[in-house]
Short mmCIF file of C-alpha atoms and ligand atoms in Angstrom, two decimals:
data_model
loop_
_atom_site.label_atom_id
_atom_site.label_comp_id
_atom_site.label_asym_id
_atom_site.label_seq_id
_atom_site.Cartn_x
_atom_site.Cartn_y
_atom_site.Cartn_z
CA MET A 15 134.77 31.94 122.76
CA ASN A 16 138.19 30.61 123.63
CA PRO A 17 141.68 32.04 123.19
CA GLY A 18 142.28 31.41 119.45
CA THR A 19 138.65 31.56 118.29
CA PRO A 20 138.76 33.09 114.77
CA ALA A 21 137.24 36.52 114.10
CA GLY A 22 134.57 35.12 111.76
CA ASP A 23 133.24 32.60 114.29
CA GLY A 24 129.52 32.99 115.01
CA SER A 25 130.13 33.13 118.77
CA ILE A 26 131.97 36.43 118.22
CA LEU A 27 129.77 37.85 115.45
CA TYR A 28 126.51 37.18 117.34
CA TYR A 29 127.79 37.80 120.88
CA ASP A 30 125.96 41.10 121.44
CA ALA A 31 122.80 39.65 119.92
CA ASP A 32 122.91 36.49 122.06
CA TYR A 33 123.76 38.39 125.26
CA PRO A 34 122.10 41.79 124.90
CA SER A 35 123.08 44.56 127.27
CA LEU A 36 120.14 46.07 129.11
CA GLU A 37 122.42 48.88 130.28
CA LEU A 38 123.86 49.81 126.86
CA GLY A 39 120.91 48.94 124.65
CA PRO A 40 117.18 49.67 124.59
CA ALA A 41 116.37 46.94 127.22
CA ARG A 42 113.55 45.29 125.22
CA ALA A 43 111.31 42.65 126.78
CA GLU A 44 112.70 40.01 124.42
CA ASP A 45 116.25 40.84 125.60
CA VAL A 46 115.20 40.38 129.22
CA ALA A 47 113.68 37.02 128.29
CA ALA A 48 116.84 35.97 126.38
CA LEU A 49 119.07 36.78 129.36
CA ALA A 50 116.71 35.00 131.74
CA ARG A 51 116.85 31.85 129.55
CA VAL A 52 120.66 31.67 129.92
CA GLY A 53 120.56 32.55 133.63
CA MET A 54 122.36 35.87 133.14
CA LEU A 55 119.73 38.30 134.31
CA GLY A 56 121.20 40.44 137.06
CA ASP A 57 124.92 39.76 136.62
CA VAL A 58 125.74 43.36 135.62
CA ALA A 59 123.92 44.80 138.67
CA PHE A 60 125.69 42.24 140.86
CA TYR A 61 129.16 43.23 139.58
CA LEU A 62 128.35 46.95 139.76
CA GLU A 63 127.49 46.50 143.42
CA ALA A 64 130.75 44.60 144.00
CA ALA A 65 132.68 47.51 142.45
CA ALA A 66 130.76 50.34 144.13
CA GLY A 67 133.10 52.92 145.64
CA LEU A 68 136.27 51.20 144.39
CA ASP A 69 138.82 53.09 142.30
CA ARG A 70 140.55 50.42 140.23
CA VAL A 71 138.88 47.43 138.64
CA LEU A 72 140.43 44.78 136.36
CA GLU A 73 137.94 42.88 134.22
CA VAL A 74 139.43 39.73 132.75
CA GLY A 75 137.73 38.84 129.46
CA CYS A 76 135.99 42.21 129.08
CA GLY A 77 134.64 41.25 125.63
CA THR A 78 132.45 43.87 124.00
CA GLY A 79 132.01 45.97 127.14
CA ARG A 80 128.67 44.64 128.40
CA LEU A 81 130.05 45.02 131.93
CA ALA A 82 133.16 47.19 131.41
CA ILE A 83 131.26 50.24 130.19
CA PRO A 84 128.69 50.26 133.04
CA LEU A 85 131.63 49.87 135.48
CA ALA A 86 133.38 52.88 133.96
CA ARG A 87 130.11 54.84 134.01
CA GLN A 88 129.88 54.09 137.72
CA GLY A 89 133.28 55.77 138.22
CA ALA A 90 135.84 52.97 138.26
CA GLU A 91 139.18 53.20 136.49
CA LEU A 92 138.65 50.08 134.41
CA LEU A 93 141.41 47.95 132.93
CA GLY A 94 139.94 45.42 130.52
CA VAL A 95 141.95 42.48 129.22
CA ASP A 96 140.73 40.30 126.39
CA VAL A 97 142.40 37.79 124.10
CA SER A 98 140.05 38.59 121.21
CA GLY A 99 140.85 41.62 119.03
CA PRO A 100 137.40 41.56 117.33
CA MET A 101 135.63 41.59 120.73
CA LEU A 102 137.76 44.55 121.84
CA ASP A 103 137.01 46.36 118.55
CA ARG A 104 133.30 46.12 119.39
CA LEU A 105 133.97 47.44 122.88
CA ARG A 106 135.88 50.41 121.43
CA ALA A 107 133.01 51.18 119.04
CA ARG A 108 130.52 51.17 121.93
CA LEU A 109 132.84 53.22 124.13
CA ALA A 110 133.12 55.90 121.45
CA ALA A 111 129.46 56.79 122.13
CA GLU A 112 130.15 57.45 125.84
CA PRO A 113 130.96 60.83 127.43
CA PRO A 114 134.70 61.72 127.50
CA GLU A 115 135.05 61.14 131.26
CA VAL A 116 133.84 57.54 130.80
CA VAL A 117 136.12 56.99 127.79
CA ARG A 118 139.11 58.25 129.81
CA ARG A 119 138.50 55.72 132.60
CA VAL A 120 138.85 52.68 130.29
CA ARG A 121 142.17 51.07 129.34
CA LEU A 122 142.30 47.93 127.21
CA ILE A 123 144.96 45.29 126.75
CA GLU A 124 144.70 42.61 124.09
CA GLY A 125 146.17 39.32 125.22
CA ASP A 126 145.70 36.13 127.20
CA ALA A 127 145.08 37.04 130.83
CA ALA A 128 147.19 34.04 131.89
CA ASP A 129 150.25 35.92 130.56
CA LEU A 130 149.38 39.35 131.97
CA ASP A 131 152.21 40.76 134.04
CA LEU A 132 152.28 44.47 134.72
CA SER A 133 154.74 44.12 137.59
CA ALA A 134 157.61 44.91 135.20
CA PRO A 135 157.50 47.90 132.83
CA ASP A 136 156.02 46.95 129.44
CA PRO A 137 156.98 49.26 126.54
CA ALA A 138 153.40 48.96 125.22
CA TYR A 139 151.91 50.27 128.52
CA PRO A 140 154.69 52.17 130.32
CA ASP A 141 152.25 54.02 132.57
CA LEU A 142 150.69 50.77 133.80
CA ALA A 143 153.93 49.44 135.33
CA GLY A 144 153.07 48.17 138.81
CA TRP A 145 149.32 48.73 138.27
CA ARG A 146 147.19 46.83 140.76
CA ALA A 147 143.44 46.70 141.21
CA ASP A 148 141.15 46.95 144.22
CA LEU A 149 138.93 44.37 142.55
CA VAL A 150 139.49 41.76 139.85
CA LEU A 151 136.46 40.34 138.04
CA LEU A 152 136.32 37.08 136.08
CA PRO A 153 132.70 37.32 134.98
CA PHE A 154 130.41 35.22 132.78
CA ASN A 155 132.23 31.87 132.70
CA LEU A 156 135.63 33.44 131.91
CA LEU A 157 137.51 30.77 133.81
CA MET A 158 135.72 27.99 131.89
CA LEU A 159 137.06 29.31 128.58
CA ALA A 160 140.65 28.42 129.47
CA PRO A 161 141.46 25.13 127.75
CA ASP A 162 142.72 23.14 130.74
CA ALA A 163 143.15 23.20 134.51
CA GLY A 164 146.74 24.51 134.26
CA HIS A 165 145.59 27.46 132.16
CA GLN A 166 142.75 28.15 134.60
CA ARG A 167 145.28 28.25 137.46
CA ARG A 168 147.48 30.66 135.48
CA VAL A 169 144.52 33.00 134.95
CA LEU A 170 143.82 32.97 138.71
CA ALA A 171 147.50 33.54 139.48
CA ALA A 172 147.47 36.56 137.11
CA ALA A 173 144.40 37.88 138.93
CA ALA A 174 146.25 37.52 142.26
CA ARG A 175 149.37 39.37 141.08
CA HIS A 176 147.30 42.32 139.85
CA LEU A 177 145.40 42.82 143.12
CA ARG A 178 146.56 45.18 145.85
CA PRO A 179 147.11 43.53 149.24
CA GLY A 180 143.69 42.81 150.69
CA GLY A 181 142.03 43.25 147.28
CA ARG A 182 139.05 41.18 146.21
CA LEU A 183 138.29 38.73 143.41
CA VAL A 184 134.74 38.03 142.21
CA LEU A 185 133.92 35.42 139.58
CA ASP A 186 131.10 33.29 138.27
CA VAL A 187 131.03 30.00 136.39
CA MET A 188 128.35 27.45 135.59
CA ASN A 189 127.73 24.72 138.13
CA PRO A 190 128.58 21.41 136.37
CA LEU A 191 126.51 19.46 138.90
CA ALA A 192 123.39 21.13 137.52
CA LEU A 193 124.22 20.55 133.83
CA PRO A 194 123.49 17.65 131.51
CA LEU A 195 127.05 16.75 130.52
CA GLU A 196 126.25 13.93 128.09
CA ALA A 197 126.31 14.30 124.29
CA GLU A 198 123.24 15.79 122.68
CA ARG A 199 121.92 13.60 119.88
CA ARG A 200 121.21 16.44 117.50
CA PRO A 201 121.56 20.22 117.27
CA SER A 202 118.71 22.12 118.89
CA PRO A 203 117.44 25.49 117.68
CA SER A 204 117.20 28.54 119.92
CA GLN A 205 114.20 30.83 120.13
CA PRO A 206 114.33 33.23 117.15
CA ARG A 207 116.17 36.46 118.01
CA VAL A 208 116.84 39.75 116.24
CA ASN A 209 120.37 40.66 115.21
CA PRO A 210 120.54 44.32 116.36
CA GLU A 211 123.17 45.11 113.73
CA THR A 212 121.02 44.07 110.77
CA GLY A 213 117.48 43.92 112.15
CA ASN A 214 117.18 40.39 110.72
CA ARG A 215 115.84 37.45 112.69
CA TYR A 216 118.18 34.56 113.37
CA VAL A 217 118.20 31.15 115.03
CA ARG A 218 121.19 29.51 116.71
CA HIS A 219 121.50 25.74 116.29
CA ALA A 220 123.77 24.24 118.96
CA GLN A 221 124.90 20.76 119.89
CA ALA A 222 127.02 19.80 122.89
CA ALA A 223 129.41 16.84 122.91
CA ALA A 224 129.85 14.79 126.07
CA MET A 225 132.17 16.22 128.69
CA ASP A 226 135.50 14.38 128.32
CA GLU A 227 137.83 13.00 130.99
CA THR A 228 139.60 16.38 131.28
CA GLN A 229 136.23 18.02 132.09
CA VAL A 230 136.11 19.75 128.71
CA GLN A 231 132.84 19.94 126.80
CA ARG A 232 132.73 21.07 123.18
CA LEU A 233 129.83 22.96 121.68
CA SER A 234 129.35 23.63 118.02
CA GLY A 235 126.69 24.58 115.54
CA TRP A 236 125.64 27.44 113.34
CA TYR A 237 123.60 30.63 113.15
CA ASP A 238 120.96 30.96 110.44
CA GLU A 239 120.07 34.59 109.72
CA LEU A 240 117.04 35.30 107.54
CA LEU A 241 117.99 37.92 104.94
CA PRO A 242 115.51 40.49 103.52
CA ASP A 243 115.64 38.79 100.09
CA GLY A 244 114.47 35.49 101.63
CA GLY A 245 117.93 33.93 101.64
CA ILE A 246 119.63 32.49 104.69
CA ARG A 247 123.15 33.31 105.79
CA SER A 248 124.72 30.51 107.84
CA THR A 249 127.71 31.14 110.10
CA SER A 250 129.31 28.32 112.05
CA PHE A 251 130.61 28.47 115.59
CA ALA A 252 132.59 26.21 117.89
CA PHE A 253 134.03 26.58 121.34
CA ALA A 254 134.90 24.49 124.35
CA TRP A 255 134.61 25.05 128.05
CA ARG A 256 136.28 23.30 130.91
CA MET A 257 133.90 22.58 133.76
CA VAL A 258 135.10 23.47 137.24
CA TYR A 259 133.46 21.86 140.25
CA ARG A 260 133.10 23.90 143.42
CA GLU A 261 135.67 21.92 145.43
CA GLU A 262 138.22 22.12 142.62
CA LEU A 263 137.62 25.85 142.23
CA GLU A 264 138.13 26.47 145.93
CA ARG A 265 141.35 24.42 145.83
CA MET A 266 142.63 26.36 142.80
CA LEU A 267 141.84 29.63 144.57
CA ALA A 268 143.72 28.55 147.70
CA GLU A 269 146.72 27.47 145.58
CA THR A 270 146.85 30.85 143.84
CA GLY A 271 146.72 32.97 146.99
CA PHE A 272 143.03 33.54 147.69
CA ALA A 273 140.83 32.97 150.73
CA VAL A 274 137.21 32.32 149.78
CA GLU A 275 134.86 34.67 151.54
CA ALA A 276 131.46 33.63 150.12
CA VAL A 277 129.98 31.26 147.55
CA SER A 278 126.48 31.81 146.23
CA GLY A 279 124.33 30.11 143.63
CA GLY A 280 122.66 33.11 142.02
CA PHE A 281 123.25 36.82 141.43
CA ASP A 282 120.55 37.61 144.00
CA GLY A 283 122.73 36.07 146.74
CA THR A 284 120.87 32.75 146.93
CA PRO A 285 122.99 30.30 148.95
CA TRP A 286 124.83 27.74 146.80
CA THR A 287 123.49 24.19 146.59
CA GLU A 288 124.39 21.32 144.26
CA ARG A 289 121.36 22.33 142.17
CA SER A 290 122.37 25.99 141.74
CA SER A 291 122.84 27.03 138.13
CA ARG A 292 125.98 29.02 138.92
CA ILE A 293 128.96 29.12 141.27
CA ILE A 294 129.57 32.73 142.26
CA VAL A 295 132.64 33.32 144.40
CA ARG A 296 133.96 36.28 146.35
CA ALA A 297 137.52 35.81 147.55
CA ASN A 298 140.23 37.97 149.10
CA THR A 299 143.95 37.95 148.56
CA ILE A 300 145.79 36.36 151.46
CA VAL A 301 147.96 39.09 152.96
C1 LIG B 18 131.68 35.14 127.60
S1 LIG B 18 132.64 36.49 127.07
C2 LIG B 18 132.31 37.65 128.37
C3 LIG B 18 132.55 39.07 127.96
C4 LIG B 18 132.15 40.10 129.03
N1 LIG B 18 132.89 39.90 130.26
C5 LIG B 18 130.68 40.00 129.32
O1 LIG B 18 130.32 39.68 130.44
O2 LIG B 18 129.89 40.24 128.39
C6 LIG B 18 134.27 35.93 127.46
C7 LIG B 18 135.37 36.84 126.96
O3 LIG B 18 136.60 36.40 127.54
C8 LIG B 18 137.62 36.39 126.56
N2 LIG B 18 138.63 35.41 127.00
C9 LIG B 18 138.49 34.07 127.08
N3 LIG B 18 139.60 33.53 127.60
C10 LIG B 18 140.45 34.56 127.85
C11 LIG B 18 141.76 34.64 128.39
N4 LIG B 18 142.44 33.55 128.80
N5 LIG B 18 142.35 35.86 128.51
C12 LIG B 18 141.68 36.99 128.11
N6 LIG B 18 140.43 36.96 127.59
C13 LIG B 18 139.83 35.77 127.47
C14 LIG B 18 136.91 36.07 125.26
O4 LIG B 18 137.65 36.53 124.15
C15 LIG B 18 135.58 36.81 125.45
O5 LIG B 18 135.64 38.13 124.96
#
């Protein structure tokens, strides 16, 4: 979902069902299969390893806590920023079930990360004035959800100004070279899944438009959830993502004060090639 996606959009309501957490949930075989289908198996373990032993972590686009809560469990002081109030509400509900020492490690700010500036005292977070992280994470396509290249640069610049000197940035986005970027002729249904909140089965019907000349691709469709009385509840969704090619990403990082340390194509450390499904970058602040 993008900055501005309404609370009732299916991409928010079904987020935890579409992207189940193996760390926070029961880790069922069908959840493992669902994550494998979208190429997201192993991202949480990857980011936990990146944060191991570090005190302060900033997660940009922390969503419902799929990664933020495991990071706090591991011992990090975790600052999560998210533009979506409904996503943060879900994170807070999940966090409430955690032990007090985990709850205490998590701070949340609602807002667009591009505008985040804790360098000056903010009356809403007086104790966070001057706060800087050892590690900033932009996980799970966060950068692609900014509407244009300028916005993407502003998100990276915000990451840079909230890192201590010598701090590290880790991010992952999809690799556009490995994606079909033309328009799909019709919506295609997903495998049936279970909505953990209701226990009902649902199917997601999605259709991608062609990537446009600004590298933005729009996706839209609807979720059909089968109700116990035999009825179907349909909920629409729509979002857009801006594709970032590896060269452009490395240029943006250099322009915003980062030196790229490593680029891989999978969460297991596979070297990046044009066919990799993801672009996973570790970068350091230039001191
Ligand atoms: C794909 S979800 C990922 C959530 C979480 N990091 C995870 O891995 O499950 C992306 C999240 O980023 C948030 N987001 C998108 N653009 C943002 C921005 N510019 N600033 C802050 N949050 C943003 C969305 O509201 C959403 O919660």
